[in-house]
mmCIF file of C-alpha atoms and ligand atoms in Angstrom:
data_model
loop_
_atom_site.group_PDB
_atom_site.id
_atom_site.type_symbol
_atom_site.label_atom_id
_atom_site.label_comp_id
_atom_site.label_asym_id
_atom_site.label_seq_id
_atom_site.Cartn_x
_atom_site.Cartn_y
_atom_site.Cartn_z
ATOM 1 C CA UNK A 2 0.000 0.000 0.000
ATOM 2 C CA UNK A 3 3.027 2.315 0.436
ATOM 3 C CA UNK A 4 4.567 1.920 -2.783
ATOM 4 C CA UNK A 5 1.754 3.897 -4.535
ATOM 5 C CA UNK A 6 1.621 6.552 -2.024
ATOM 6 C CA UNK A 7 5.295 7.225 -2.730
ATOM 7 C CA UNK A 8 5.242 6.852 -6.196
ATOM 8 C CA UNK A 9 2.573 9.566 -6.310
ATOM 9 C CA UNK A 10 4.436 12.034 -4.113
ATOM 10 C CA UNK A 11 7.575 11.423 -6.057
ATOM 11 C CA UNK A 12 5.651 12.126 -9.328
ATOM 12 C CA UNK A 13 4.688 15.758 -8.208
ATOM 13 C CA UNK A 14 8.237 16.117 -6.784
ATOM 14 C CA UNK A 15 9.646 15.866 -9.986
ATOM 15 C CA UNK A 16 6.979 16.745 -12.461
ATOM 16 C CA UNK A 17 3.912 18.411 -12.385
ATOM 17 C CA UNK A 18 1.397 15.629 -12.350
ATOM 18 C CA UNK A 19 -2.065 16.728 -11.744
ATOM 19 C CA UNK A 20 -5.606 15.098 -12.386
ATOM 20 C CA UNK A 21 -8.105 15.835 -15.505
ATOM 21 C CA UNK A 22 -11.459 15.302 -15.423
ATOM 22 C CA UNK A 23 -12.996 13.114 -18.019
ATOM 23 C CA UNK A 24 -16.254 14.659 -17.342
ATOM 24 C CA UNK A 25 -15.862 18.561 -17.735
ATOM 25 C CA UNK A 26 -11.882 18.162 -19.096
ATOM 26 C CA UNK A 27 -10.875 20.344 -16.035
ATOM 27 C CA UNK A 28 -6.973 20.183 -15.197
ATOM 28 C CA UNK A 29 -6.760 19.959 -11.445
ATOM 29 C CA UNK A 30 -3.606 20.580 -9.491
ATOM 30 C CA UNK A 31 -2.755 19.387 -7.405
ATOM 31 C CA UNK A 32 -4.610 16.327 -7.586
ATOM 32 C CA UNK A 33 -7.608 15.985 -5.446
ATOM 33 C CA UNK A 34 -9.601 12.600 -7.064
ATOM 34 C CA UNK A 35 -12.602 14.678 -7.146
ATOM 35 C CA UNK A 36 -13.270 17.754 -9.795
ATOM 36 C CA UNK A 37 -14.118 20.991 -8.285
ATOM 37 C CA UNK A 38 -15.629 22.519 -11.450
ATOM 38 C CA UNK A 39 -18.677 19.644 -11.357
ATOM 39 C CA UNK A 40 -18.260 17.294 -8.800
ATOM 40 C CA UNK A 41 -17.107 13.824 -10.835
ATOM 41 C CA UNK A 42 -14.636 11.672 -9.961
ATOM 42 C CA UNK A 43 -11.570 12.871 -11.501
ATOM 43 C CA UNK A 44 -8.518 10.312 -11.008
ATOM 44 C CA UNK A 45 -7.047 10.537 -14.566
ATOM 45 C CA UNK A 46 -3.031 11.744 -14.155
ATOM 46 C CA UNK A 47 -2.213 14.711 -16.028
ATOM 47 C CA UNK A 48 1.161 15.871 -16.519
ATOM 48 C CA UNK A 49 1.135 19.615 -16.539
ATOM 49 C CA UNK A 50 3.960 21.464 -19.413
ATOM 50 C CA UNK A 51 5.176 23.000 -16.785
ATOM 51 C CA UNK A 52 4.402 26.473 -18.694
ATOM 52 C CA UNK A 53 2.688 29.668 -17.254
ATOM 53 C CA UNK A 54 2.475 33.206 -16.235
ATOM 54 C CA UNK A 55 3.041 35.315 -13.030
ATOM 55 C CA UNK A 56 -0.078 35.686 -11.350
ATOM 56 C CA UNK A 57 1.365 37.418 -8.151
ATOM 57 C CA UNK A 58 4.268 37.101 -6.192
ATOM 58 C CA UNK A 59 6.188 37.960 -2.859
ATOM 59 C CA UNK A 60 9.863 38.381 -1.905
ATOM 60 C CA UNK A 61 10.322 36.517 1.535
ATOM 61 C CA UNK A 62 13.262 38.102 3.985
ATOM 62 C CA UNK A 63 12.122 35.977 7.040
ATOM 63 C CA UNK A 64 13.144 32.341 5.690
ATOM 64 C CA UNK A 65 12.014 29.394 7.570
ATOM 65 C CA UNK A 66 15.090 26.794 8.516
ATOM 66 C CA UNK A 67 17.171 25.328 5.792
ATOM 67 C CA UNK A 68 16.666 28.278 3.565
ATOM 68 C CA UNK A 69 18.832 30.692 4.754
ATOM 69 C CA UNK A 70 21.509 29.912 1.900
ATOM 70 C CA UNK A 71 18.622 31.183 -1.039
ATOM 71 C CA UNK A 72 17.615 34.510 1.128
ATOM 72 C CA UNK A 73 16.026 36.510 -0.019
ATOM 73 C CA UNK A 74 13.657 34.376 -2.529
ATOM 74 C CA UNK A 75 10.952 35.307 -4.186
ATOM 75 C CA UNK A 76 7.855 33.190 -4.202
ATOM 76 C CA UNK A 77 4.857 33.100 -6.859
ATOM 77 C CA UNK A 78 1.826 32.015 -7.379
ATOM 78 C CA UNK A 79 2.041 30.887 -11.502
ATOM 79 C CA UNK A 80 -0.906 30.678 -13.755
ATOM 80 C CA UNK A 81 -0.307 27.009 -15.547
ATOM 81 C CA UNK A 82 -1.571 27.425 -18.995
ATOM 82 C CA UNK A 83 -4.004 24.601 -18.271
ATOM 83 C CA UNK A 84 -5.247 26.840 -16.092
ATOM 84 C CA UNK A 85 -4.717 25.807 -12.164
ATOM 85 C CA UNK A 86 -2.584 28.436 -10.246
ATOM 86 C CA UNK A 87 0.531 26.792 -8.356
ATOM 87 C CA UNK A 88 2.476 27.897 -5.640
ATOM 88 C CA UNK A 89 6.375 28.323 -6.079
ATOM 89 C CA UNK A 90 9.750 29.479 -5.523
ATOM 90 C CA UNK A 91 11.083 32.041 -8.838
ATOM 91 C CA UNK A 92 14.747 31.167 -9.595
ATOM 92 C CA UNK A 93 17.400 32.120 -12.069
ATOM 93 C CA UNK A 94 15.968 35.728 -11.852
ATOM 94 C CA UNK A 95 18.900 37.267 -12.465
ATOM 95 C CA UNK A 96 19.089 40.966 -12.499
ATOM 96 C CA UNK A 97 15.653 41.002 -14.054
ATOM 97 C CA UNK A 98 12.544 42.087 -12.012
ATOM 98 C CA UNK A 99 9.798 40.356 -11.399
ATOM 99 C CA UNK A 100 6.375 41.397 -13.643
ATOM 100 C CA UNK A 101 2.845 40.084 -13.255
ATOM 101 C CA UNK A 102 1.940 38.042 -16.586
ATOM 102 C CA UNK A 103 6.077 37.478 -16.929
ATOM 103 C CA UNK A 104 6.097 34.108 -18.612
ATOM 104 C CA UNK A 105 7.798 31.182 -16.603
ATOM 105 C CA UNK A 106 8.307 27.395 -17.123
ATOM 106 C CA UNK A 107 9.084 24.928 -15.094
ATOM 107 C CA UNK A 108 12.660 23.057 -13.859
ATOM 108 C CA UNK A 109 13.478 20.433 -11.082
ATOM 109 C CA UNK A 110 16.062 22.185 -8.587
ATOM 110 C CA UNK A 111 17.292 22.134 -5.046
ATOM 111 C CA UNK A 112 14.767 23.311 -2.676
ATOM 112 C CA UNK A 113 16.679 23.579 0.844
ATOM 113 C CA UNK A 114 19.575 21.579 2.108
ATOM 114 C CA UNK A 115 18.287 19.026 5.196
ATOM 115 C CA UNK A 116 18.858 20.448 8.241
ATOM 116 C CA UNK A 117 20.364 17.428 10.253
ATOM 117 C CA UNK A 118 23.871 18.085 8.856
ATOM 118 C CA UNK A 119 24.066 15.284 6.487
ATOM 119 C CA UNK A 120 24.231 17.268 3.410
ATOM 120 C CA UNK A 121 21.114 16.011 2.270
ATOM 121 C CA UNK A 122 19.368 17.669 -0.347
ATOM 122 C CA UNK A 123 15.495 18.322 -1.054
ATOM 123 C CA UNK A 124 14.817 18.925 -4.761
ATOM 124 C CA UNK A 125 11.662 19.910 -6.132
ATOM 125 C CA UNK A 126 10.258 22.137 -8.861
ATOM 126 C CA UNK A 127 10.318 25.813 -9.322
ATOM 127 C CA UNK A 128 9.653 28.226 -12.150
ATOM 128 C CA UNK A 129 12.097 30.430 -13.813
ATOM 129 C CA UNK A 130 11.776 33.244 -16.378
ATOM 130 C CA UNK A 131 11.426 31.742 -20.304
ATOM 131 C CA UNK A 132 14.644 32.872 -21.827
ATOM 132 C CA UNK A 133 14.201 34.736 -25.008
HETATM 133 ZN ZN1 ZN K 209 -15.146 18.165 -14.007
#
């Protein structure tokens, strides 16, 4: 019974897997098994592009543990072009600001180093700008 579990967390880990909804073709993220557009059952996987926009976004000062190497990051809330919004850290920002409706995609990077001293590392996905 644990081997799907994990499988499924490691899948949004890595990529952006998501549900769709055979009955209304809603993309859900993340995925909840049930559509909340009309109500079906919605346990189809859908792997997101991994392509959106800036919807909003916040610089955070105040990191939480295990962050402190990134400070200050900036954190956004991206409109996937399938439509669900998705909460995540900008990177590779270079000197260029941040804009609402800047285009981003997806890419799998470190998210914080583990704590314990072990030099264990968390990765995960963030968004960066598209590069023209
Ligand atoms: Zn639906």
């Amino acid at each position: 019974m644990e081997i799907p579990r994990h499988w499924r967390l490691r899948q949004q880990r890595y990529g952006l897997v998501g549900e769709t909804c055979p009955h209304c073709d809603a993309k859900l993220f993340p995925p909840r098994d049930v559509c909340p557009h009309c109500g079906g059952e919605a346990k189809h996987p859908y792997t997101f592009k991994g392509h959106g926009t800036v919807y909003s976004y916040t610089v955070m000062h105040d990191v939480p543990a295990g962050f402190e190497e990134q400070s200050p990051y900036t954190v956004a809330l991206v409109k996937l072009d399938e439509g669900p919004l998705v909460t995540a850290q900008l990177t590779d920002l270079g000197q260029e600001p941040v804009e609402i409706g800047m285009p981003v995609e997806m890419v799998t990077r470190k998210i914080r180093s583990d704590g314990s001293g072990r030099g264990m590392l968390v990765y995960g996905y963030k968004f960066r700008p598209v590069l023209k």
